[in-house]
Amino acid sequence: MNSVLHQIAAVIRLELKKTFFTRRGWWVYMLALAPVGLTLLHTVTMSRFQAYGRRGHSLYTDTEIFAFLFQTYFLRLGIFFGCVGIFSNLFRAEMLEKTLHYYFLAPIRREWLVIGKYLSGLLVAVVVFGVSVGLSMYLVGRHQGAAWSSFFSNGPGMGQLAQYLLIALLACIGYGAVFVFAGLFVRNPMIPAAVVWVWENLNPFLPSFLKKLSVIFYLKSLAPVTLPVRTPTPISFLMVDTEPVPAHYAVPGLLLVALAILIYAAIAARRAEISYSE
Amino acid sequence: MAVYKKTYRPYEGGVTAGWKRFLTIPRYALEDLQRSRFLNIFYIASFAYPVIAAIVIYLEHNLAALQGLSAEKIAAVVSIDSGFFMSFLGWQSMLALFLAAFIGPGLVSPDLANNALSLYLARPFSRTEYVLGKLSVLLLLMSLMTWVPGLLLFSYQGYLEGQGWMAANARIAAGLFFGAWIWILLLSLLALALSAWVKWKPAAGALMFGIFFVAAGFGQAINQVEDTKWGLLLSVPSVIGTLWVWLFEGNRSQSTGGVFFRLDRSAVIPVEDCWATLAALCLICLYMLARKIRGAEVVK
């Protein structure tokens, strides 16, 4: 068992060097940094407004703003496309650089290789997007001054931040498993990425039983702040209301789905063959 | 020093006329694309909506057929106006985005990755002709998906409606033509620019989606966080939707654009700013292309 862990750790070490701060991954960092820049701009603007004696908005509005940012940007776009970039690259990049055979010739079981690569990708995604979520939430209400600090130290702020970080972690786990599988077996991972993205965004319009087959449904169930109802769109009548899943079902449910995909990918990797001529 | 007999001869055959040299590139590119089964199926499937739209137009003008189908209520709901054609354009334009994301990244990146650009440019073939040739592949395919069937549907509706309908609704035809062109031109330039800069094809395709969807989502986030409407300038669907509504209906329009390119009437951005954004995007793409499409490359 120790040797297996040792091998997985070796793969993670190698992969972290390739995945962290690579030129190829610049756009993933841009995806993660964009909301930080936006919330920084928000807090600077609001601070200047307050300095000129104008009335700002309430602390609750800031939590709503962050909830909107998290649900519309982080979950649907930032983390999703970030995971596409990080996880589908784990194997496809090796194919492009014609280096995958070094791994396949090494005395390591393919299953551990898949798990090692997945864990390294997960580590990168969690660090990048976890830091982004944490900084964005801290910055979005910083202009409130002591009230915002108190919101974290004495109020529900820390609990909400922990919940957002948990959702970000679960999103990385879920989407990561899907895209490591796609990167391993599909020549162009963009096609499964587009299919999954459309499916995830169709979620509000799907019937209840189909909603449960998407990652976003479980993640939204865990959100600490419910978004206010927005102006109805012409297709709002097609939306189907479904009760959110309780956390004690949502978390293990998502983990089980991710684990099943990963196990399948690991087993299928045993029969994988390299064809650099593709 | 050995002196070898000169064995090569200069080319003495016929030379393609200068103005149509760029057509060599689409000829070979289209041949290549024909081999992709997925692409063929996708391209044929993309004509489903125009066929359905033609059937709707037919049914709208054939009450007897509608009575047979007991669908008068459907006919009352579906009116053949600018909204109908904008929805058609919106749907087809979304399919064009998928097409551009699929084939666009493969047009330039292989030439750059294999240092083949100098082979093109060593011939009597300029950088402009090269870009034009690559661009024409996308322009041709996307034209056949967007404004060509759109104008055919318009003509069909005009034929069935009669009594000067086409003249009265000429703005719709102009909107279809120019609306489709601004979209396909933007998509083609974007696809080529990304293809030149991102050598991994799937990443370039993903970036196209990123610019379309992620920037739109980020624009929405800007609006919400900063309590403004200018974030919409980052949203390509909003910019294009605004321009379409203006092209189809003029300044006094109240419609919300086509499917996938809907506008939020509570936060409308001025048309001039949308034109400026579009021009800026196209110029950035051209600059990116000009930086990469060169006969020689300095490798650091």
mmCIF file with all atom_site columns, N, CA and C in Angstrom, chain B residues 35-94:
data_model
loop_
_atom_site.group_PDB
_atom_site.id
_atom_site.type_symbol
_atom_site.label_atom_id
_atom_site.label_alt_id
_atom_site.label_comp_id
_atom_site.label_asym_id
_atom_site.label_entity_id
_atom_site.label_seq_id
_atom_site.pdbx_PDB_ins_code
_atom_site.Cartn_x
_atom_site.Cartn_y
_atom_site.Cartn_z
_atom_site.occupancy
_atom_site.B_iso_or_equiv
_atom_site.pdbx_formal_charge
_atom_site.auth_seq_id
_atom_site.auth_comp_id
_atom_site.auth_asym_id
_atom_site.auth_atom_id
_atom_site.pdbx_PDB_model_num
ATOM 1   N N  . ARG B 1 35 ? -14.126 15.181 -45.485 1.00 0.00 ? 35 ARG B N  1
ATOM 2   C CA . ARG B 1 35 ? -13.788 13.839 -44.992 1.00 0.00 ? 35 ARG B CA 1
ATOM 3   C C  . ARG B 1 35 ? -14.276 13.603 -43.571 1.00 0.00 ? 35 ARG B C  1
ATOM 4   N N  . SER B 1 36 ? -14.619 14.683 -42.857 1.00 0.00 ? 36 SER B N  1
ATOM 5   C CA . SER B 1 36 ? -15.067 14.513 -41.474 1.00 0.00 ? 36 SER B CA 1
ATOM 6   C C  . SER B 1 36 ? -16.549 14.150 -41.453 1.00 0.00 ? 36 SER B C  1
ATOM 7   N N  . ARG B 1 37 ? -16.831 12.941 -40.971 1.00 0.00 ? 37 ARG B N  1
ATOM 8   C CA . ARG B 1 37 ? -18.221 12.477 -40.945 1.00 0.00 ? 37 ARG B CA 1
ATOM 9   C C  . ARG B 1 37 ? -19.051 13.319 -39.977 1.00 0.00 ? 37 ARG B C  1
ATOM 10  N N  . PHE B 1 38 ? -18.435 13.618 -38.820 1.00 0.00 ? 38 PHE B N  1
ATOM 11  C CA . PHE B 1 38 ? -19.138 14.415 -37.805 1.00 0.00 ? 38 PHE B CA 1
ATOM 12  C C  . PHE B 1 38 ? -19.549 15.771 -38.377 1.00 0.00 ? 38 PHE B C  1
ATOM 13  N N  . LEU B 1 39 ? -18.605 16.373 -39.093 1.00 0.00 ? 39 LEU B N  1
ATOM 14  C CA . LEU B 1 39 ? -18.869 17.699 -39.657 1.00 0.00 ? 39 LEU B CA 1
ATOM 15  C C  . LEU B 1 39 ? -19.973 17.645 -40.708 1.00 0.00 ? 39 LEU B C  1
ATOM 16  N N  . ASN B 1 40 ? -19.932 16.592 -41.532 1.00 0.00 ? 40 ASN B N  1
ATOM 17  C CA . ASN B 1 40 ? -20.967 16.455 -42.563 1.00 0.00 ? 40 ASN B CA 1
ATOM 18  C C  . ASN B 1 40 ? -22.345 16.328 -41.940 1.00 0.00 ? 40 ASN B C  1
ATOM 19  N N  . ILE B 1 41 ? -22.428 15.475 -40.913 1.00 0.00 ? 41 ILE B N  1
ATOM 20  C CA . ILE B 1 41 ? -23.728 15.264 -40.256 1.00 0.00 ? 41 ILE B CA 1
ATOM 21  C C  . ILE B 1 41 ? -24.197 16.568 -39.604 1.00 0.00 ? 41 ILE B C  1
ATOM 22  N N  . PHE B 1 42 ? -23.262 17.229 -38.917 1.00 0.00 ? 42 PHE B N  1
ATOM 23  C CA . PHE B 1 42 ? -23.614 18.488 -38.248 1.00 0.00 ? 42 PHE B CA 1
ATOM 24  C C  . PHE B 1 42 ? -24.093 19.519 -39.265 1.00 0.00 ? 42 PHE B C  1
ATOM 25  N N  . TYR B 1 43 ? -23.398 19.586 -40.385 1.00 0.00 ? 43 TYR B N  1
ATOM 26  C CA . TYR B 1 43 ? -23.729 20.616 -41.377 1.00 0.00 ? 43 TYR B CA 1
ATOM 27  C C  . TYR B 1 43 ? -25.110 20.354 -41.995 1.00 0.00 ? 43 TYR B C  1
ATOM 28  N N  . ILE B 1 44 ? -25.367 19.102 -42.278 1.00 0.00 ? 44 ILE B N  1
ATOM 29  C CA . ILE B 1 44 ? -26.693 18.774 -42.848 1.00 0.00 ? 44 ILE B CA 1
ATOM 30  C C  . ILE B 1 44 ? -27.783 19.041 -41.810 1.00 0.00 ? 44 ILE B C  1
ATOM 31  N N  . ALA B 1 45 ? -27.490 18.652 -40.556 1.00 0.00 ? 45 ALA B N  1
ATOM 32  C CA . ALA B 1 45 ? -28.492 18.858 -39.484 1.00 0.00 ? 45 ALA B CA 1
ATOM 33  C C  . ALA B 1 45 ? -28.763 20.346 -39.263 1.00 0.00 ? 45 ALA B C  1
ATOM 34  N N  . SER B 1 46 ? -27.788 21.180 -39.585 1.00 0.00 ? 46 SER B N  1
ATOM 35  C CA . SER B 1 46 ? -27.978 22.617 -39.338 1.00 0.00 ? 46 SER B CA 1
ATOM 36  C C  . SER B 1 46 ? -29.039 23.221 -40.258 1.00 0.00 ? 46 SER B C  1
ATOM 37  N N  . PHE B 1 47 ? -29.467 22.463 -41.259 1.00 0.00 ? 47 PHE B N  1
ATOM 38  C CA . PHE B 1 47 ? -30.506 22.997 -42.155 1.00 0.00 ? 47 PHE B CA 1
ATOM 39  C C  . PHE B 1 47 ? -31.907 22.588 -41.707 1.00 0.00 ? 47 PHE B C  1
ATOM 40  N N  . ALA B 1 48 ? -31.981 21.920 -40.556 1.00 0.00 ? 48 ALA B N  1
ATOM 41  C CA . ALA B 1 48 ? -33.298 21.493 -40.053 1.00 0.00 ? 48 ALA B CA 1
ATOM 42  C C  . ALA B 1 48 ? -34.177 22.715 -39.756 1.00 0.00 ? 48 ALA B C  1
ATOM 43  N N  . TYR B 1 49 ? -33.581 23.718 -39.112 1.00 0.00 ? 49 TYR B N  1
ATOM 44  C CA . TYR B 1 49 ? -34.379 24.892 -38.729 1.00 0.00 ? 49 TYR B CA 1
ATOM 45  C C  . TYR B 1 49 ? -34.920 25.640 -39.956 1.00 0.00 ? 49 TYR B C  1
ATOM 46  N N  . PRO B 1 50 ? -34.088 25.907 -40.982 1.00 0.00 ? 50 PRO B N  1
ATOM 47  C CA . PRO B 1 50 ? -34.645 26.547 -42.176 1.00 0.00 ? 50 PRO B CA 1
ATOM 48  C C  . PRO B 1 50 ? -35.794 25.751 -42.802 1.00 0.00 ? 50 PRO B C  1
ATOM 49  N N  . VAL B 1 51 ? -35.671 24.412 -42.789 1.00 0.00 ? 51 VAL B N  1
ATOM 50  C CA . VAL B 1 51 ? -36.744 23.590 -43.364 1.00 0.00 ? 51 VAL B CA 1
ATOM 51  C C  . VAL B 1 51 ? -38.016 23.753 -42.535 1.00 0.00 ? 51 VAL B C  1
ATOM 52  N N  . ILE B 1 52 ? -37.853 23.716 -41.200 1.00 0.00 ? 52 ILE B N  1
ATOM 53  C CA . ILE B 1 52 ? -39.018 23.883 -40.316 1.00 0.00 ? 52 ILE B CA 1
ATOM 54  C C  . ILE B 1 52 ? -39.634 25.270 -40.529 1.00 0.00 ? 52 ILE B C  1
ATOM 55  N N  . ALA B 1 53 ? -38.760 26.274 -40.643 1.00 0.00 ? 53 ALA B N  1
ATOM 56  C CA . ALA B 1 53 ? -39.259 27.642 -40.853 1.00 0.00 ? 53 ALA B CA 1
ATOM 57  C C  . ALA B 1 53 ? -40.022 27.737 -42.167 1.00 0.00 ? 53 ALA B C  1
ATOM 58  N N  . ALA B 1 54 ? -39.534 27.060 -43.205 1.00 0.00 ? 54 ALA B N  1
ATOM 59  C CA . ALA B 1 54 ? -40.226 27.073 -44.500 1.00 0.00 ? 54 ALA B CA 1
ATOM 60  C C  . ALA B 1 54 ? -41.603 26.409 -44.364 1.00 0.00 ? 54 ALA B C  1
ATOM 61  N N  . ILE B 1 55 ? -41.650 25.321 -43.584 1.00 0.00 ? 55 ILE B N  1
ATOM 62  C CA . ILE B 1 55 ? -42.942 24.632 -43.382 1.00 0.00 ? 55 ILE B CA 1
ATOM 63  C C  . ILE B 1 55 ? -43.908 25.563 -42.641 1.00 0.00 ? 55 ILE B C  1
ATOM 64  N N  . VAL B 1 56 ? -43.393 26.282 -41.635 1.00 0.00 ? 56 VAL B N  1
ATOM 65  C CA . VAL B 1 56 ? -44.242 27.217 -40.881 1.00 0.00 ? 56 VAL B CA 1
ATOM 66  C C  . VAL B 1 56 ? -44.798 28.293 -41.822 1.00 0.00 ? 56 VAL B C  1
ATOM 67  N N  . ILE B 1 57 ? -43.934 28.821 -42.681 1.00 0.00 ? 57 ILE B N  1
ATOM 68  C CA . ILE B 1 57 ? -44.392 29.850 -43.634 1.00 0.00 ? 57 ILE B CA 1
ATOM 69  C C  . ILE B 1 57 ? -45.455 29.269 -44.569 1.00 0.00 ? 57 ILE B C  1
ATOM 70  N N  . TYR B 1 58 ? -45.216 28.058 -45.012 1.00 0.00 ? 58 TYR B N  1
ATOM 71  C CA . TYR B 1 58 ? -46.188 27.404 -45.892 1.00 0.00 ? 58 TYR B CA 1
ATOM 72  C C  . TYR B 1 58 ? -47.536 27.237 -45.184 1.00 0.00 ? 58 TYR B C  1
ATOM 73  N N  . LEU B 1 59 ? -47.473 26.734 -43.949 1.00 0.00 ? 59 LEU B N  1
ATOM 74  C CA . LEU B 1 59 ? -48.716 26.486 -43.197 1.00 0.00 ? 59 LEU B CA 1
ATOM 75  C C  . LEU B 1 59 ? -49.456 27.802 -42.927 1.00 0.00 ? 59 LEU B C  1
ATOM 76  N N  . GLU B 1 60 ? -48.688 28.843 -42.682 1.00 0.00 ? 60 GLU B N  1
ATOM 77  C CA . GLU B 1 60 ? -49.307 30.134 -42.389 1.00 0.00 ? 60 GLU B CA 1
ATOM 78  C C  . GLU B 1 60 ? -50.133 30.640 -43.567 1.00 0.00 ? 60 GLU B C  1
ATOM 79  N N  . HIS B 1 61 ? -49.728 30.237 -44.751 1.00 0.00 ? 61 HIS B N  1
ATOM 80  C CA . HIS B 1 61 ? -50.429 30.721 -45.947 1.00 0.00 ? 61 HIS B CA 1
ATOM 81  C C  . HIS B 1 61 ? -51.387 29.697 -46.530 1.00 0.00 ? 61 HIS B C  1
ATOM 82  N N  . ASN B 1 62 ? -51.515 28.591 -45.896 1.00 0.00 ? 62 ASN B N  1
ATOM 83  C CA . ASN B 1 62 ? -52.410 27.554 -46.406 1.00 0.00 ? 62 ASN B CA 1
ATOM 84  C C  . ASN B 1 62 ? -53.389 27.146 -45.317 1.00 0.00 ? 62 ASN B C  1
ATOM 85  N N  . LEU B 1 63 ? -54.430 27.937 -45.189 1.00 0.00 ? 63 LEU B N  1
ATOM 86  C CA . LEU B 1 63 ? -55.392 27.697 -44.112 1.00 0.00 ? 63 LEU B CA 1
ATOM 87  C C  . LEU B 1 63 ? -56.014 26.312 -44.212 1.00 0.00 ? 63 LEU B C  1
ATOM 88  N N  . ALA B 1 64 ? -56.150 25.849 -45.447 1.00 0.00 ? 64 ALA B N  1
ATOM 89  C CA . ALA B 1 64 ? -56.759 24.531 -45.618 1.00 0.00 ? 64 ALA B CA 1
ATOM 90  C C  . ALA B 1 64 ? -55.902 23.476 -44.921 1.00 0.00 ? 64 ALA B C  1
ATOM 91  N N  . ALA B 1 65 ? -54.584 23.618 -45.112 1.00 0.00 ? 65 ALA B N  1
ATOM 92  C CA . ALA B 1 65 ? -53.679 22.665 -44.467 1.00 0.00 ? 65 ALA B CA 1
ATOM 93  C C  . ALA B 1 65 ? -53.749 22.808 -42.956 1.00 0.00 ? 65 ALA B C  1
ATOM 94  N N  . LEU B 1 66 ? -53.868 24.066 -42.492 1.00 0.00 ? 66 LEU B N  1
ATOM 95  C CA . LEU B 1 66 ? -53.932 24.293 -41.044 1.00 0.00 ? 66 LEU B CA 1
ATOM 96  C C  . LEU B 1 66 ? -55.196 23.688 -40.448 1.00 0.00 ? 66 LEU B C  1
ATOM 97  N N  . GLN B 1 67 ? -56.333 23.830 -41.176 1.00 0.00 ? 67 GLN B N  1
ATOM 98  C CA . GLN B 1 67 ? -57.570 23.255 -40.662 1.00 0.00 ? 67 GLN B CA 1
ATOM 99  C C  . GLN B 1 67 ? -57.442 21.742 -40.567 1.00 0.00 ? 67 GLN B C  1
ATOM 100 N N  . GLY B 1 68 ? -56.756 21.193 -41.564 1.00 0.00 ? 68 GLY B N  1
ATOM 101 C CA . GLY B 1 68 ? -56.542 19.742 -41.547 1.00 0.00 ? 68 GLY B CA 1
ATOM 102 C C  . GLY B 1 68 ? -55.736 19.324 -40.337 1.00 0.00 ? 68 GLY B C  1
ATOM 103 N N  . LEU B 1 69 ? -54.818 20.179 -39.929 1.00 0.00 ? 69 LEU B N  1
ATOM 104 C CA . LEU B 1 69 ? -53.970 19.829 -38.768 1.00 0.00 ? 69 LEU B CA 1
ATOM 105 C C  . LEU B 1 69 ? -54.542 20.369 -37.459 1.00 0.00 ? 69 LEU B C  1
ATOM 106 N N  . SER B 1 70 ? -55.649 21.082 -37.542 1.00 0.00 ? 70 SER B N  1
ATOM 107 C CA . SER B 1 70 ? -56.255 21.743 -36.371 1.00 0.00 ? 70 SER B CA 1
ATOM 108 C C  . SER B 1 70 ? -55.232 22.610 -35.661 1.00 0.00 ? 70 SER B C  1
ATOM 109 N N  . ALA B 1 71 ? -54.544 23.402 -36.420 1.00 0.00 ? 71 ALA B N  1
ATOM 110 C CA . ALA B 1 71 ? -53.444 24.174 -35.814 1.00 0.00 ? 71 ALA B CA 1
ATOM 111 C C  . ALA B 1 71 ? -53.584 25.674 -36.042 1.00 0.00 ? 71 ALA B C  1
ATOM 112 N N  . GLU B 1 72 ? -54.831 26.161 -36.123 1.00 0.00 ? 72 GLU B N  1
ATOM 113 C CA . GLU B 1 72 ? -54.993 27.608 -36.361 1.00 0.00 ? 72 GLU B CA 1
ATOM 114 C C  . GLU B 1 72 ? -54.385 28.417 -35.226 1.00 0.00 ? 72 GLU B C  1
ATOM 115 N N  . LYS B 1 73 ? -54.512 27.871 -34.014 1.00 0.00 ? 73 LYS B N  1
ATOM 116 C CA . LYS B 1 73 ? -53.982 28.613 -32.858 1.00 0.00 ? 73 LYS B CA 1
ATOM 117 C C  . LYS B 1 73 ? -52.464 28.775 -32.964 1.00 0.00 ? 73 LYS B C  1
ATOM 118 N N  . ILE B 1 74 ? -51.836 27.732 -33.464 1.00 0.00 ? 74 ILE B N  1
ATOM 119 C CA . ILE B 1 74 ? -50.374 27.806 -33.624 1.00 0.00 ? 74 ILE B CA 1
ATOM 120 C C  . ILE B 1 74 ? -50.041 28.898 -34.634 1.00 0.00 ? 74 ILE B C  1
ATOM 121 N N  . ALA B 1 75 ? -50.845 28.916 -35.707 1.00 0.00 ? 75 ALA B N  1
ATOM 122 C CA . ALA B 1 75 ? -50.600 29.918 -36.745 1.00 0.00 ? 75 ALA B CA 1
ATOM 123 C C  . ALA B 1 75 ? -50.782 31.328 -36.200 1.00 0.00 ? 75 ALA B C  1
ATOM 124 N N  . ALA B 1 76 ? -51.756 31.474 -35.279 1.00 0.00 ? 76 ALA B N  1
ATOM 125 C CA . ALA B 1 76 ? -51.993 32.804 -34.708 1.00 0.00 ? 76 ALA B CA 1
ATOM 126 C C  . ALA B 1 76 ? -50.805 33.244 -33.858 1.00 0.00 ? 76 ALA B C  1
ATOM 127 N N  . VAL B 1 77 ? -50.186 32.272 -33.188 1.00 0.00 ? 77 VAL B N  1
ATOM 128 C CA . VAL B 1 77 ? -49.046 32.601 -32.317 1.00 0.00 ? 77 VAL B CA 1
ATOM 129 C C  . VAL B 1 77 ? -47.813 32.942 -33.162 1.00 0.00 ? 77 VAL B C  1
ATOM 130 N N  . VAL B 1 78 ? -47.573 32.139 -34.231 1.00 0.00 ? 78 VAL B N  1
ATOM 131 C CA . VAL B 1 78 ? -46.380 32.346 -35.055 1.00 0.00 ? 78 VAL B CA 1
ATOM 132 C C  . VAL B 1 78 ? -46.703 33.368 -36.145 1.00 0.00 ? 78 VAL B C  1
ATOM 133 N N  . SER B 1 79 ? -46.171 34.562 -36.001 1.00 0.00 ? 79 SER B N  1
ATOM 134 C CA . SER B 1 79 ? -46.367 35.548 -37.065 1.00 0.00 ? 79 SER B CA 1
ATOM 135 C C  . SER B 1 79 ? -45.034 35.732 -37.787 1.00 0.00 ? 79 SER B C  1
ATOM 136 N N  . ILE B 1 80 ? -45.131 35.853 -39.100 1.00 0.00 ? 80 ILE B N  1
ATOM 137 C CA . ILE B 1 80 ? -43.898 35.960 -39.889 1.00 0.00 ? 80 ILE B CA 1
ATOM 138 C C  . ILE B 1 80 ? -43.508 37.438 -39.948 1.00 0.00 ? 80 ILE B C  1
ATOM 139 N N  . ASP B 1 81 ? -42.693 37.847 -38.986 1.00 0.00 ? 81 ASP B N  1
ATOM 140 C CA . ASP B 1 81 ? -42.259 39.244 -38.930 1.00 0.00 ? 81 ASP B CA 1
ATOM 141 C C  . ASP B 1 81 ? -40.761 39.291 -38.624 1.00 0.00 ? 81 ASP B C  1
ATOM 142 N N  . SER B 1 82 ? -40.290 40.454 -38.203 1.00 0.00 ? 82 SER B N  1
ATOM 143 C CA . SER B 1 82 ? -38.851 40.563 -37.947 1.00 0.00 ? 82 SER B CA 1
ATOM 144 C C  . SER B 1 82 ? -38.413 39.630 -36.823 1.00 0.00 ? 82 SER B C  1
ATOM 145 N N  . GLY B 1 83 ? -39.291 39.415 -35.819 1.00 0.00 ? 83 GLY B N  1
ATOM 146 C CA . GLY B 1 83 ? -38.963 38.512 -34.713 1.00 0.00 ? 83 GLY B CA 1
ATOM 147 C C  . GLY B 1 83 ? -38.733 37.093 -35.207 1.00 0.00 ? 83 GLY B C  1
ATOM 148 N N  . PHE B 1 84 ? -39.565 36.664 -36.160 1.00 0.00 ? 84 PHE B N  1
ATOM 149 C CA . PHE B 1 84 ? -39.439 35.321 -36.736 1.00 0.00 ? 84 PHE B CA 1
ATOM 150 C C  . PHE B 1 84 ? -38.071 35.176 -37.418 1.00 0.00 ? 84 PHE B C  1
ATOM 151 N N  . PHE B 1 85 ? -37.703 36.177 -38.208 1.00 0.00 ? 85 PHE B N  1
ATOM 152 C CA . PHE B 1 85 ? -36.431 36.088 -38.935 1.00 0.00 ? 85 PHE B CA 1
ATOM 153 C C  . PHE B 1 85 ? -35.235 36.290 -37.997 1.00 0.00 ? 85 PHE B C  1
ATOM 154 N N  . MET B 1 86 ? -35.428 37.081 -36.940 1.00 0.00 ? 86 MET B N  1
ATOM 155 C CA . MET B 1 86 ? -34.320 37.249 -35.981 1.00 0.00 ? 86 MET B CA 1
ATOM 156 C C  . MET B 1 86 ? -34.074 35.955 -35.207 1.00 0.00 ? 86 MET B C  1
ATOM 157 N N  . SER B 1 87 ? -35.177 35.265 -34.872 1.00 0.00 ? 87 SER B N  1
ATOM 158 C CA . SER B 1 87 ? -35.013 33.985 -34.177 1.00 0.00 ? 87 SER B CA 1
ATOM 159 C C  . SER B 1 87 ? -34.316 32.982 -35.082 1.00 0.00 ? 87 SER B C  1
ATOM 160 N N  . PHE B 1 88 ? -34.705 33.016 -36.362 1.00 0.00 ? 88 PHE B N  1
ATOM 161 C CA . PHE B 1 88 ? -34.047 32.132 -37.336 1.00 0.00 ? 88 PHE B CA 1
ATOM 162 C C  . PHE B 1 88 ? -32.545 32.423 -37.375 1.00 0.00 ? 88 PHE B C  1
ATOM 163 N N  . LEU B 1 89 ? -32.235 33.716 -37.472 1.00 0.00 ? 89 LEU B N  1
ATOM 164 C CA . LEU B 1 89 ? -30.828 34.118 -37.557 1.00 0.00 ? 89 LEU B CA 1
ATOM 165 C C  . LEU B 1 89 ? -30.079 33.762 -36.265 1.00 0.00 ? 89 LEU B C  1
ATOM 166 N N  . GLY B 1 90 ? -30.763 33.948 -35.123 1.00 0.00 ? 90 GLY B N  1
ATOM 167 C CA . GLY B 1 90 ? -30.139 33.635 -33.838 1.00 0.00 ? 90 GLY B CA 1
ATOM 168 C C  . GLY B 1 90 ? -29.782 32.164 -33.735 1.00 0.00 ? 90 GLY B C  1
ATOM 169 N N  . TRP B 1 91 ? -30.719 31.321 -34.128 1.00 0.00 ? 91 TRP B N  1
ATOM 170 C CA . TRP B 1 91 ? -30.497 29.870 -34.045 1.00 0.00 ? 91 TRP B CA 1
ATOM 171 C C  . TRP B 1 91 ? -29.374 29.450 -34.988 1.00 0.00 ? 91 TRP B C  1
ATOM 172 N N  . GLN B 1 92 ? -29.439 29.913 -36.212 1.00 0.00 ? 92 GLN B N  1
ATOM 173 C CA . GLN B 1 92 ? -28.422 29.530 -37.193 1.00 0.00 ? 92 GLN B CA 1
ATOM 174 C C  . GLN B 1 92 ? -27.051 30.088 -36.809 1.00 0.00 ? 92 GLN B C  1
ATOM 175 N N  . SER B 1 93 ? -27.065 31.281 -36.196 1.00 0.00 ? 93 SER B N  1
ATOM 176 C CA . SER B 1 93 ? -25.789 31.880 -35.797 1.00 0.00 ? 93 SER B CA 1
ATOM 177 C C  . SER B 1 93 ? -25.137 31.083 -34.670 1.00 0.00 ? 93 SER B C  1
ATOM 178 N N  . MET B 1 94 ? -25.960 30.531 -33.798 1.00 0.00 ? 94 MET B N  1
ATOM 179 C CA . MET B 1 94 ? -25.395 29.698 -32.731 1.00 0.00 ? 94 MET B CA 1
ATOM 180 C C  . MET B 1 94 ? -24.750 28.448 -33.337 1.00 0.00 ? 94 MET B C  1
#
